[in-house]
Amino acid sequence: MVKTTKFGTYRQFILESEELRVSVMELGATVTGVDYRGKRVGLGYESAEDYLTHDAYLGAIVGRFANRIGGGSFPLNGRRVELPRNEGANTLHGGPDSWDRRVWQGHIEGESVLFTLVSPAGDNGFPGRLTAAVRYTVTGGALRIDFEGDADADTVFAPTSHMYFNLRGTGSVLDTHMRIPARGVLEVDEALIPTGRVLPAEGAFDFSGLRPVGQNYDHAFVLDGSRACEAVCGGVRLTLDTDFPALQFYTGAFLGEPFGENGGFAVEPEFYPDAPNHPDFPSALLRAGEHFRRYAVYSFSDAE
Ligand code: GAL
């Protein structure tokens, strides 16, 4: 069932099944809360204002390019595209005028909510007029997100959902048990820009079996199939399935009160960071007339 409400001045939609309640507002097409069997496991701020004063991208759809583009520029069709930089020399999460501050158009379509955003040519430096569509659907214990996009000129497109989770509901997430079936982890420099090397997921990066997180992460794992991760804590299991090629696992956010540091972890289905500067990474190129389509499914169940 889908209902319409308000969150501050923004339209908000509530998607509900017996197990799951997900609220999504038109600002940033942001998930403002996920409750599993009455417990808040997907984090959200108290007020709409909080979303405008923090920069954790909490629950938002990030675009046009999630994660970093090194040097804030990339080659495209024989010329260089220059982007505004918002993290030192680099462009993070689509740049300074980020999509989490945009008001999307939301419509109920059956059991789904469909959000669309028209990003004009040159938006934050990115070529082409891009129409992005993000569909949220709740079925049983699962929240599915479908990402689509169409552009009128060649460009890059690499959105993500930037939800943070705390499966106990409160406290640190460092004792959450995590499994990430990865083929490797991207080596990065001190600014978190990939060097191009894929390292084996060993030692601190070995999440081949469920084990406590234990320390902070802000790393891109190269996925090995559609199961991106499994997380267990507080009697709740979250699994994430996706056809994106990588997963950014991020625990270090200071989300502000009342969450504190390590109060949530983000598992972001993504293209590889800085893909447009690495011809050997899976391509984030979206050609004019081509249709972009990717999905992510977050499934919640009881864990012993
Ligand atoms: C993550 C990113 C972090 C940080 C965060 C937003 O996706 O990897 O370094 O920027 O978003 O607070």
Coordinates of C-alpha atoms and ligand atoms in Angstrom, one line a residue:
M1 CA 0.0 0.0 0.0
V2 CA 1.2 3.5 -0.8
K3 CA 0.1 6.6 1.0
T4 CA 0.9 10.3 0.6
T5 CA 1.9 12.6 3.5
K6 CA 4.1 15.6 4.2
F7 CA 7.6 15.8 5.6
G8 CA 8.1 19.5 6.5
T9 CA 7.0 21.2 3.3
Y10 CA 7.9 18.3 1.1
R11 CA 5.6 15.6 -0.3
Q12 CA 6.4 12.2 1.2
F13 CA 5.2 8.7 0.3
I14 CA 4.8 5.8 2.6
L15 CA 5.2 2.3 1.1
E16 CA 4.0 -0.4 3.5
S17 CA 3.9 -4.2 3.7
E18 CA 3.2 -6.3 6.7
E19 CA 6.9 -6.3 7.6
L20 CA 8.3 -3.1 6.1
R21 CA 7.5 0.6 6.2
V22 CA 9.5 2.9 4.0
S23 CA 9.1 6.6 3.7
V24 CA 10.5 8.5 0.8
M25 CA 10.3 12.3 0.2
E26 CA 10.5 14.3 -3.0
L27 CA 13.6 16.2 -1.7
G28 CA 16.5 14.2 -3.1
A29 CA 14.1 11.2 -3.7
T30 CA 15.4 10.5 -0.2
V31 CA 14.4 7.5 1.9
T32 CA 13.7 9.2 5.3
G33 CA 13.1 5.9 7.2
V34 CA 13.0 2.2 6.9
D35 CA 11.2 0.3 9.7
Y36 CA 11.3 -3.5 9.8
R37 CA 8.7 -5.1 12.1
G38 CA 8.3 -1.7 13.9
K39 CA 12.1 -1.1 14.4
R40 CA 13.9 1.7 12.7
V41 CA 16.7 0.1 10.7
G42 CA 17.1 2.5 7.8
L43 CA 18.1 5.9 9.2
G44 CA 16.5 9.3 8.7
Y45 CA 16.7 12.7 10.3
E46 CA 13.9 14.1 12.5
S47 CA 13.1 17.1 10.3
A48 CA 13.3 18.0 6.6
E49 CA 15.6 20.9 7.6
D50 CA 18.2 18.5 8.8
Y51 CA 18.6 17.2 5.3
L52 CA 19.7 20.6 4.1
T53 CA 22.2 21.3 6.9
H54 CA 24.1 17.9 6.9
D55 CA 26.2 16.5 4.0
A56 CA 26.0 12.8 4.7
Y57 CA 23.7 12.3 1.7
L58 CA 21.5 10.3 4.2
G59 CA 19.1 8.2 2.3
A60 CA 19.4 10.3 -0.9
I61 CA 19.7 9.4 -4.5
V62 CA 23.2 10.5 -5.6
G63 CA 23.9 11.6 -9.1
R64 CA 25.0 12.1 -11.7
F65 CA 28.1 10.3 -10.6
A66 CA 28.2 8.6 -7.2
N67 CA 31.6 8.6 -5.5
R68 CA 34.6 10.4 -6.8
I69 CA 35.9 11.6 -10.2
G70 CA 39.6 12.2 -9.8
G71 CA 40.8 15.7 -10.7
G72 CA 37.2 16.7 -11.4
S73 CA 37.6 15.9 -15.1
F74 CA 37.4 13.0 -17.6
P75 CA 37.8 12.3 -21.3
L76 CA 34.6 11.9 -23.4
N77 CA 34.5 11.5 -27.2
G78 CA 38.0 13.0 -27.6
R79 CA 37.5 16.1 -25.4
R80 CA 37.9 16.7 -21.6
V81 CA 34.8 17.3 -19.5
E82 CA 35.6 19.7 -16.6
L83 CA 33.4 19.5 -13.5
P84 CA 33.2 21.7 -10.5
R85 CA 35.2 20.2 -7.6
N86 CA 33.8 19.9 -4.1
E87 CA 36.3 17.7 -2.3
G88 CA 39.8 19.1 -2.7
A89 CA 40.9 18.6 -6.3
N90 CA 38.1 16.0 -6.9
T91 CA 34.4 15.8 -7.6
L92 CA 32.4 13.9 -5.0
H93 CA 28.8 12.6 -5.5
G94 CA 28.1 14.6 -8.6
G95 CA 29.5 17.9 -7.4
P96 CA 28.5 20.9 -5.3
D97 CA 24.9 21.4 -6.5
S98 CA 24.1 17.9 -5.5
W99 CA 21.0 15.9 -6.3
D100 CA 20.1 15.4 -2.7
R101 CA 19.0 19.0 -2.7
R102 CA 16.8 18.8 -5.8
V103 CA 13.1 18.3 -5.6
W104 CA 12.1 15.3 -7.7
Q105 CA 8.6 14.7 -9.2
G106 CA 7.0 11.8 -7.4
H107 CA 4.0 9.7 -8.5
I108 CA 2.3 6.7 -7.1
E109 CA 2.2 3.9 -9.7
G110 CA 0.4 0.9 -8.4
E111 CA 2.5 -0.5 -5.5
S112 CA 5.5 1.8 -6.4
V113 CA 6.5 5.4 -6.2
L114 CA 8.3 6.7 -9.3
F115 CA 10.5 9.8 -9.0
T116 CA 11.8 11.6 -12.0
L117 CA 14.4 14.4 -12.3
V118 CA 15.4 16.3 -15.4
S119 CA 19.0 17.3 -15.2
P120 CA 19.7 19.9 -17.8
A121 CA 22.7 19.8 -20.2
G122 CA 25.7 21.1 -18.3
D123 CA 24.2 20.4 -14.9
N124 CA 27.2 20.4 -12.6
G125 CA 29.4 20.3 -15.7
F126 CA 28.0 17.0 -17.0
P127 CA 27.1 16.9 -20.7
G128 CA 23.7 16.1 -22.1
R129 CA 20.2 16.6 -20.8
L130 CA 19.5 13.6 -18.6
T131 CA 16.2 12.3 -17.4
A132 CA 16.6 10.2 -14.3
A133 CA 13.9 7.9 -12.9
V134 CA 14.0 6.1 -9.6
R135 CA 11.3 3.6 -8.7
Y136 CA 10.8 2.4 -5.1
T137 CA 8.7 -0.8 -4.5
V138 CA 8.0 -2.6 -1.2
T139 CA 7.1 -6.2 -1.4
G140 CA 7.1 -8.4 1.8
G141 CA 10.4 -7.7 3.6
A142 CA 12.0 -6.2 0.5
L143 CA 12.6 -2.7 -0.8
R144 CA 13.5 -2.6 -4.5
I145 CA 15.0 0.4 -6.2
D146 CA 15.1 0.6 -10.0
F147 CA 17.3 3.3 -11.5
E148 CA 16.7 4.4 -15.1
G149 CA 18.1 7.2 -17.2
D150 CA 18.0 8.6 -20.7
A151 CA 20.3 11.3 -22.2
D152 CA 20.1 13.3 -25.4
A153 CA 23.9 13.4 -25.8
D154 CA 26.7 11.0 -24.7
T155 CA 27.5 11.4 -21.0
V156 CA 28.3 9.4 -17.9
F157 CA 25.6 8.2 -15.4
A158 CA 26.3 6.3 -12.2
P159 CA 23.7 6.9 -9.6
T160 CA 23.3 5.2 -6.2
S161 CA 21.1 5.2 -3.1
H162 CA 22.9 6.5 -0.1
M163 CA 20.9 4.9 2.7
Y164 CA 22.5 4.2 6.1
F165 CA 21.5 1.3 8.2
N166 CA 21.7 0.3 11.8
L167 CA 20.1 -3.1 12.3
R168 CA 20.1 -2.8 16.1
G169 CA 18.4 0.5 15.7
T170 CA 20.9 2.5 17.8
G171 CA 24.5 2.5 18.9
S172 CA 27.7 1.7 17.0
V173 CA 27.5 -0.5 13.9
L174 CA 31.0 -1.8 14.3
D175 CA 29.7 -5.0 15.9
T176 CA 27.4 -5.7 12.9
H177 CA 28.3 -8.9 11.2
M178 CA 29.0 -8.4 7.5
R179 CA 29.6 -10.5 4.5
I180 CA 30.7 -9.1 1.1
P181 CA 31.2 -11.6 -1.6
A182 CA 34.0 -9.7 -3.5
R183 CA 36.4 -10.4 -6.2
G184 CA 38.7 -7.7 -4.8
V185 CA 38.9 -4.2 -3.4
L186 CA 40.0 -1.1 -5.3
E187 CA 43.3 0.3 -4.2
V188 CA 42.9 4.1 -3.6
D189 CA 45.3 7.0 -2.8
E190 CA 45.0 9.3 0.2
A191 CA 42.1 11.2 -1.4
L192 CA 40.2 7.9 -2.0
I193 CA 40.8 8.0 -5.8
P194 CA 41.4 4.6 -7.3
T195 CA 45.0 3.9 -8.5
G196 CA 43.6 1.4 -11.1
R197 CA 44.8 -1.7 -9.2
V198 CA 42.3 -4.2 -7.8
L199 CA 43.7 -5.8 -4.6
P200 CA 42.7 -9.2 -3.3
A201 CA 40.0 -8.9 -0.6
E202 CA 42.3 -10.2 2.1
G203 CA 43.0 -9.4 5.7
A204 CA 40.8 -6.4 6.9
F205 CA 39.0 -6.6 3.5
D206 CA 38.1 -10.3 3.8
F207 CA 34.4 -10.4 4.3
S208 CA 34.0 -13.7 2.6
G209 CA 32.2 -15.0 5.7
L210 CA 30.0 -13.1 8.1
R211 CA 32.2 -11.4 10.7
P212 CA 32.1 -8.3 12.9
V213 CA 32.9 -5.1 11.0
G214 CA 35.3 -4.0 13.8
Q215 CA 36.8 -0.9 12.2
N216 CA 35.9 2.0 9.8
Y217 CA 35.6 1.4 6.1
D218 CA 35.3 3.7 3.1
H219 CA 36.2 1.3 0.3
A220 CA 34.8 0.0 -3.0
F221 CA 34.5 -3.8 -3.3
V222 CA 34.4 -5.4 -6.7
L223 CA 31.4 -7.6 -6.6
D224 CA 31.3 -11.2 -7.6
G225 CA 27.7 -11.8 -8.7
S226 CA 24.5 -10.2 -7.7
R227 CA 24.7 -10.7 -3.9
A228 CA 26.4 -7.5 -2.8
C229 CA 26.3 -8.1 0.9
E230 CA 24.7 -9.6 3.9
A231 CA 24.6 -7.8 7.3
V232 CA 23.3 -9.2 10.6
C233 CA 22.7 -7.4 13.9
G234 CA 20.1 -7.1 16.6
G235 CA 18.1 -10.1 15.3
V236 CA 17.7 -8.6 11.8
R237 CA 19.4 -9.7 8.5
L238 CA 19.8 -7.4 5.6
T239 CA 20.8 -8.7 2.2
L240 CA 21.5 -6.5 -0.8
D241 CA 21.3 -7.8 -4.4
T242 CA 22.2 -5.6 -7.3
D243 CA 23.5 -5.6 -10.9
F244 CA 25.9 -2.6 -10.2
P245 CA 29.5 -3.9 -10.4
A246 CA 30.8 -2.5 -7.1
L247 CA 29.8 -1.8 -3.5
Q248 CA 31.1 1.2 -1.5
F249 CA 31.1 0.1 2.2
Y250 CA 31.2 3.2 4.4
T251 CA 31.0 3.3 8.2
G252 CA 32.8 6.6 9.0
A253 CA 30.0 9.1 8.8
F254 CA 29.3 11.5 11.5
L255 CA 25.6 11.7 10.8
G256 CA 24.9 14.2 13.6
E257 CA 22.7 13.7 16.6
P258 CA 21.3 11.3 17.6
F259 CA 23.3 8.8 15.6
G260 CA 26.9 9.9 16.5
E261 CA 29.9 8.4 14.8
N262 CA 29.6 4.8 13.5
G263 CA 25.8 5.1 14.1
G264 CA 25.1 3.8 10.6
F265 CA 26.7 2.0 7.7
A266 CA 26.2 2.7 4.1
V267 CA 26.3 0.0 1.5
E268 CA 26.2 1.8 -1.9
P269 CA 25.7 -0.2 -5.1
E270 CA 27.8 1.7 -7.6
F271 CA 30.0 1.8 -10.6
Y272 CA 33.7 1.9 -9.7
P273 CA 34.7 5.3 -8.4
D274 CA 36.5 7.4 -11.1
A275 CA 35.4 4.9 -13.8
P276 CA 35.4 7.6 -16.5
N277 CA 39.2 7.9 -16.1
H278 CA 39.9 4.2 -16.2
P279 CA 39.1 2.5 -19.6
D280 CA 39.6 -0.9 -18.0
F281 CA 36.9 -0.3 -15.3
P282 CA 33.3 -1.2 -16.2
S283 CA 32.1 1.7 -18.3
A284 CA 29.7 4.3 -16.8
L285 CA 29.2 5.8 -20.3
L286 CA 25.6 6.5 -21.2
R287 CA 25.3 7.1 -24.9
A288 CA 22.6 9.3 -26.4
G289 CA 19.5 7.2 -27.1
E290 CA 20.6 4.3 -24.9
H291 CA 18.5 3.4 -21.9
F292 CA 20.2 3.1 -18.5
R293 CA 18.7 0.5 -16.1
R294 CA 20.1 -0.9 -12.9
Y295 CA 18.5 -2.3 -9.7
A296 CA 19.1 -2.8 -6.0
V297 CA 17.0 -5.0 -3.7
Y298 CA 17.3 -4.6 0.1
S299 CA 15.7 -7.6 1.9
F300 CA 15.1 -7.7 5.6
S301 CA 14.4 -10.8 7.6
D302 CA 14.7 -12.2 11.1
A303 CA 18.1 -13.5 12.2
E304 CA 18.7 -15.8 15.1
Ligands
GAL1 C1 30.5 8.0 0.9 C2 31.9 8.3 0.6 C3 32.5 8.9 1.8 C4 31.7 10.2 2.2 C5 30.2 9.8 2.3 C6 29.4 11.0 2.5 O1 29.9 7.4 -0.3 O2 32.6 7.2 0.1 O3 33.9 9.2 1.7 O4 31.9 11.2 1.3 O5 29.8 9.2 1.1 O6 29.5 11.5 3.8

